[in-house]
PDB file of C-alpha atoms in Angstrom:
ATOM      1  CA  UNK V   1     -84.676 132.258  83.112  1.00  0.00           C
ATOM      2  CA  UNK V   2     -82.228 129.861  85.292  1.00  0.00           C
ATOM      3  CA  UNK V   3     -79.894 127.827  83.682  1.00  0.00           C
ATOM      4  CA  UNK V   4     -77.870 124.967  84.967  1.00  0.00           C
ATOM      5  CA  UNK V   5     -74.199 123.409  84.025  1.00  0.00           C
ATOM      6  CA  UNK V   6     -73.161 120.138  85.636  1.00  0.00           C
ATOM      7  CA  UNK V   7     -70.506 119.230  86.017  1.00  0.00           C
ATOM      8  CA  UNK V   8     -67.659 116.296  87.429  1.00  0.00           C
ATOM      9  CA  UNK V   9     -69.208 112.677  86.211  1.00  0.00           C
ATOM     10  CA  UNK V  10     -67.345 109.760  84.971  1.00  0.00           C
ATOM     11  CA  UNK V  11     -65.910 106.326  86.060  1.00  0.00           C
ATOM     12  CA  UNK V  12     -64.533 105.191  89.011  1.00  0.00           C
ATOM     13  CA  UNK V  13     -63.799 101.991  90.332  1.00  0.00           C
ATOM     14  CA  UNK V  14     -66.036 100.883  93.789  1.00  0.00           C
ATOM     15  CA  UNK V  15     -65.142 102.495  96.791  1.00  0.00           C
ATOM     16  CA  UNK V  16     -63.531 105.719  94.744  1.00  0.00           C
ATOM     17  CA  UNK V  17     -65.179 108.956  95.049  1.00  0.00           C
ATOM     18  CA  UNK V  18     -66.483 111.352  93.086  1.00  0.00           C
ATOM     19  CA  UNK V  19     -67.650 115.224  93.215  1.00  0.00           C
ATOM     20  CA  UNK V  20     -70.398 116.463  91.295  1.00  0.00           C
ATOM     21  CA  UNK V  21     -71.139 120.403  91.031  1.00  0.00           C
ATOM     22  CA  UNK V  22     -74.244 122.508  89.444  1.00  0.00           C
ATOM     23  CA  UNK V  23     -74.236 126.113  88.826  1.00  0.00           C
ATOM     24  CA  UNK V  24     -76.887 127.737  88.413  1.00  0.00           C
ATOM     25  CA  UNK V  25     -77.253 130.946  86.615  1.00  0.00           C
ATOM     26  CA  UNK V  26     -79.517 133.743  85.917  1.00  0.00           C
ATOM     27  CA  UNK V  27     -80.991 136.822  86.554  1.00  0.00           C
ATOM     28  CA  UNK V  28     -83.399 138.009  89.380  1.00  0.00           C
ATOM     29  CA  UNK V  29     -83.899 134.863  91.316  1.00  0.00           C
ATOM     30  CA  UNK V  30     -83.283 133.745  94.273  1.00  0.00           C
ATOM     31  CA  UNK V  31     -82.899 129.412  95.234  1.00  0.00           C
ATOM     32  CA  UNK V  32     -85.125 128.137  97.656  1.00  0.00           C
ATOM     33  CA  UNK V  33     -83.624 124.227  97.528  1.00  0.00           C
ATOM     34  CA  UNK V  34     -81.042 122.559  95.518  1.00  0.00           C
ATOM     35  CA  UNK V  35     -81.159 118.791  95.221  1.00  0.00           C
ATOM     36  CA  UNK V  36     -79.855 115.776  93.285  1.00  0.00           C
ATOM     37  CA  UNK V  37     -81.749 113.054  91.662  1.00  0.00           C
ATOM     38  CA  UNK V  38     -80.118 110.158  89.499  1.00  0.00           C
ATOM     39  CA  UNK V  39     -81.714 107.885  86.890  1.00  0.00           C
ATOM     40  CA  UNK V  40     -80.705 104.601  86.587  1.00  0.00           C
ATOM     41  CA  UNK V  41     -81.010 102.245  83.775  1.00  0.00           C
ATOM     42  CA  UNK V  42     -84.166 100.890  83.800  1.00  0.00           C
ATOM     43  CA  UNK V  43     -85.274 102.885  86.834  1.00  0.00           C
ATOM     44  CA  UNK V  44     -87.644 105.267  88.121  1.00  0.00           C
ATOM     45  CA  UNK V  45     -85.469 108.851  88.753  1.00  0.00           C
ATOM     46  CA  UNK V  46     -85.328 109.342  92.318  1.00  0.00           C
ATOM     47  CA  UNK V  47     -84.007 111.846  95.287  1.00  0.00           C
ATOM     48  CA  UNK V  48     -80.425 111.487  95.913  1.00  0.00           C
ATOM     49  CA  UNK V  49     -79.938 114.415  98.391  1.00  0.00           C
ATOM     50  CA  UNK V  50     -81.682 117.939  99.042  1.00  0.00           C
ATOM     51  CA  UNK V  51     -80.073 121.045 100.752  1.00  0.00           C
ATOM     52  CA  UNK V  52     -82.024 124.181 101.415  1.00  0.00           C
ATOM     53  CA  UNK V  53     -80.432 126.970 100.056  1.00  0.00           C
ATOM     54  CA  UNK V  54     -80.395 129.520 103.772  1.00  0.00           C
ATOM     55  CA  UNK V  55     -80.982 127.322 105.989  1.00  0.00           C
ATOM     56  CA  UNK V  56     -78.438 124.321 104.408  1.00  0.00           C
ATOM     57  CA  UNK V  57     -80.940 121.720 105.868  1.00  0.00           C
ATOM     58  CA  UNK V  58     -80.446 118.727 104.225  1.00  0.00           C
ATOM     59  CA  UNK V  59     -81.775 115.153 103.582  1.00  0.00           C
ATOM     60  CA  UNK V  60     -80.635 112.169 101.887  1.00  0.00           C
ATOM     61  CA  UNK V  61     -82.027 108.868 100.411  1.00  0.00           C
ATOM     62  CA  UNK V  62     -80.963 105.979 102.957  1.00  0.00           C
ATOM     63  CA  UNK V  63     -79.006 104.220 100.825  1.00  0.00           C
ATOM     64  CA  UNK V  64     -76.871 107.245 100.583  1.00  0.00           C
ATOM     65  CA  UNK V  65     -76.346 108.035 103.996  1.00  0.00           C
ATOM     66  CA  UNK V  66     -73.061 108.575 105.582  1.00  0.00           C
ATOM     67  CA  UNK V  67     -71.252 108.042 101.639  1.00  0.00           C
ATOM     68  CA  UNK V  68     -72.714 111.233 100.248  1.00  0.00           C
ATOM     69  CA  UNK V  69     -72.662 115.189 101.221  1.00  0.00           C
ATOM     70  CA  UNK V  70     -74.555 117.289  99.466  1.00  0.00           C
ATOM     71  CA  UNK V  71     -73.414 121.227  99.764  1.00  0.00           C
ATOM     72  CA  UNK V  72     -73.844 124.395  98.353  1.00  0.00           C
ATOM     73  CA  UNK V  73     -72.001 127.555  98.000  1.00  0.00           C
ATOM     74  CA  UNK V  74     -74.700 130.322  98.103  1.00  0.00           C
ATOM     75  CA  UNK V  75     -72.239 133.512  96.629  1.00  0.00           C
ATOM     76  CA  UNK V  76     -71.466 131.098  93.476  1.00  0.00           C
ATOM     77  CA  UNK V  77     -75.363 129.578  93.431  1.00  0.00           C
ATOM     78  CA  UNK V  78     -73.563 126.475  93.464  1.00  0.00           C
ATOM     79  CA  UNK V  79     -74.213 122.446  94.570  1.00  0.00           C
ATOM     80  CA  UNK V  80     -71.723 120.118  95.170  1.00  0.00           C
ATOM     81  CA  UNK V  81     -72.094 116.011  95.599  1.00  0.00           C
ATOM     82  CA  UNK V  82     -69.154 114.690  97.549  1.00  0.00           C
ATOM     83  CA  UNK V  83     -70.174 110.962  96.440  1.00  0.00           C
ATOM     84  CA  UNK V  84     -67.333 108.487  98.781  1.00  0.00           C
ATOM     85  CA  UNK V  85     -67.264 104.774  98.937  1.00  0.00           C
ATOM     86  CA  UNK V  86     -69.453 104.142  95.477  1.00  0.00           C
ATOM     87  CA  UNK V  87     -70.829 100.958  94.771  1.00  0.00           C
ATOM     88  CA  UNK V  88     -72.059  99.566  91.554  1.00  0.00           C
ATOM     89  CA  UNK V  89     -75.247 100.254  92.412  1.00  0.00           C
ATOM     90  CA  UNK V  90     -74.494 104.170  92.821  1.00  0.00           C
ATOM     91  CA  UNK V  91     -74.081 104.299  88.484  1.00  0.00           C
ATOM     92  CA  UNK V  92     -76.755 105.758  87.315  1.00  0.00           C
ATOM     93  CA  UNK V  93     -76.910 109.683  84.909  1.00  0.00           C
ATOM     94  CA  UNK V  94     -76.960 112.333  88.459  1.00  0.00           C
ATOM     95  CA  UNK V  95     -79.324 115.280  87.716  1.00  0.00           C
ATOM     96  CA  UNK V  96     -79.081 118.382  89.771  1.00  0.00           C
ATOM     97  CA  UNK V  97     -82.570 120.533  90.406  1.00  0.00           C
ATOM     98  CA  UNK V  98     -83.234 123.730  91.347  1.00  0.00           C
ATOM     99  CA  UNK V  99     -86.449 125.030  92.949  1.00  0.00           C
ATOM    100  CA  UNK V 100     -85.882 129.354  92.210  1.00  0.00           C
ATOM    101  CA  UNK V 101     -88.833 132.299  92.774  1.00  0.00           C
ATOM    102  CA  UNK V 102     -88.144 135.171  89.912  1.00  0.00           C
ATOM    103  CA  UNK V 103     -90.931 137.732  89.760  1.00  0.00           C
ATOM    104  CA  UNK V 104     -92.757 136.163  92.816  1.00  0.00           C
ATOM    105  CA  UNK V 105     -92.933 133.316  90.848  1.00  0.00           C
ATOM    106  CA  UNK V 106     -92.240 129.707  92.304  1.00  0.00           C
ATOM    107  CA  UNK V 107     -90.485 127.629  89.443  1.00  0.00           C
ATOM    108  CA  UNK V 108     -88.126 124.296  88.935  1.00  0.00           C
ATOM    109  CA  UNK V 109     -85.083 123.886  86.420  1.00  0.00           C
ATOM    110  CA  UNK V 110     -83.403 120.445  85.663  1.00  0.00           C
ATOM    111  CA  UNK V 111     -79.932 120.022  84.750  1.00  0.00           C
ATOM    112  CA  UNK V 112     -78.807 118.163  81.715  1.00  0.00           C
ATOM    113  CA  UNK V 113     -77.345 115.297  83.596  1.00  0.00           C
ATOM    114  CA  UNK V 114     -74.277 113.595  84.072  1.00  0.00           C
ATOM    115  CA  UNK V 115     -73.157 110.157  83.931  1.00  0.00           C
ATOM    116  CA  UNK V 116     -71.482 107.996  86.894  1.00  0.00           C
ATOM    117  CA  UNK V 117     -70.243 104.764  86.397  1.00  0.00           C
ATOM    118  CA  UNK V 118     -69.070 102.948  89.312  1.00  0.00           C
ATOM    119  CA  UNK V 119     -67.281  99.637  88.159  1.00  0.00           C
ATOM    120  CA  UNK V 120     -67.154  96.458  90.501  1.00  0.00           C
TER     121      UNK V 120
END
């Protein structure tokens, strides 16, 4: 079974930056993508960012783009959000995912979530 800790949420003020992080750990799998979804209030969750795991492809939600990296240390099994010029509208709880085969089997594992705030 794959487990996942994240990590590095709070409250900034707009135009501060913030970096999230999600380790995942187990035994016997291997990551086939890595992404981040947030939830806000009210709000349908949606993508933030996706990275596949070998070939570090990514893709990001448009409102996003060019504020946000998404990255991903493969030796540690570990995502990173590099979130830059927030805006009010960027507060929502951040949720990492992880798409993992273990046994030949294709599965998906949520993180717990973490709150940003992003104050105007």
């Amino acid at each position: 079974q794959v487990q996942l800790v994240e990590s590095g949420g709070g409250l900034v003020q707009a135009g501060g930056s913030l970096r999230l992080s999600c380790a995942a750990s187990g035994s016997a799998f291997s990551i086939n993508t890595m992404g981040w979804y947030r939830q806000a209030p009210g709000k349908e969750r949606e993508l933030v960012a996706r990275i596949g795991s070998f070939s570090g492809s990514t893709e990001y939600t448009d409102s996003v783009k060019g504020r946000f990296t998404i990255s991903r240390d493969m030796a540690e099994n570990t995502m990173y959000l590099q979130m830059s010029s927030l805006k009010p509208e960027d507060t929502a709880v951040y949720y990492c995912n992880v798409d993992y085969t273990r046994f030949w089997r294709r599965s998906e594992v949520w993180g717990q979530g973490t709150l940003v705030t992003v104050s105007s």
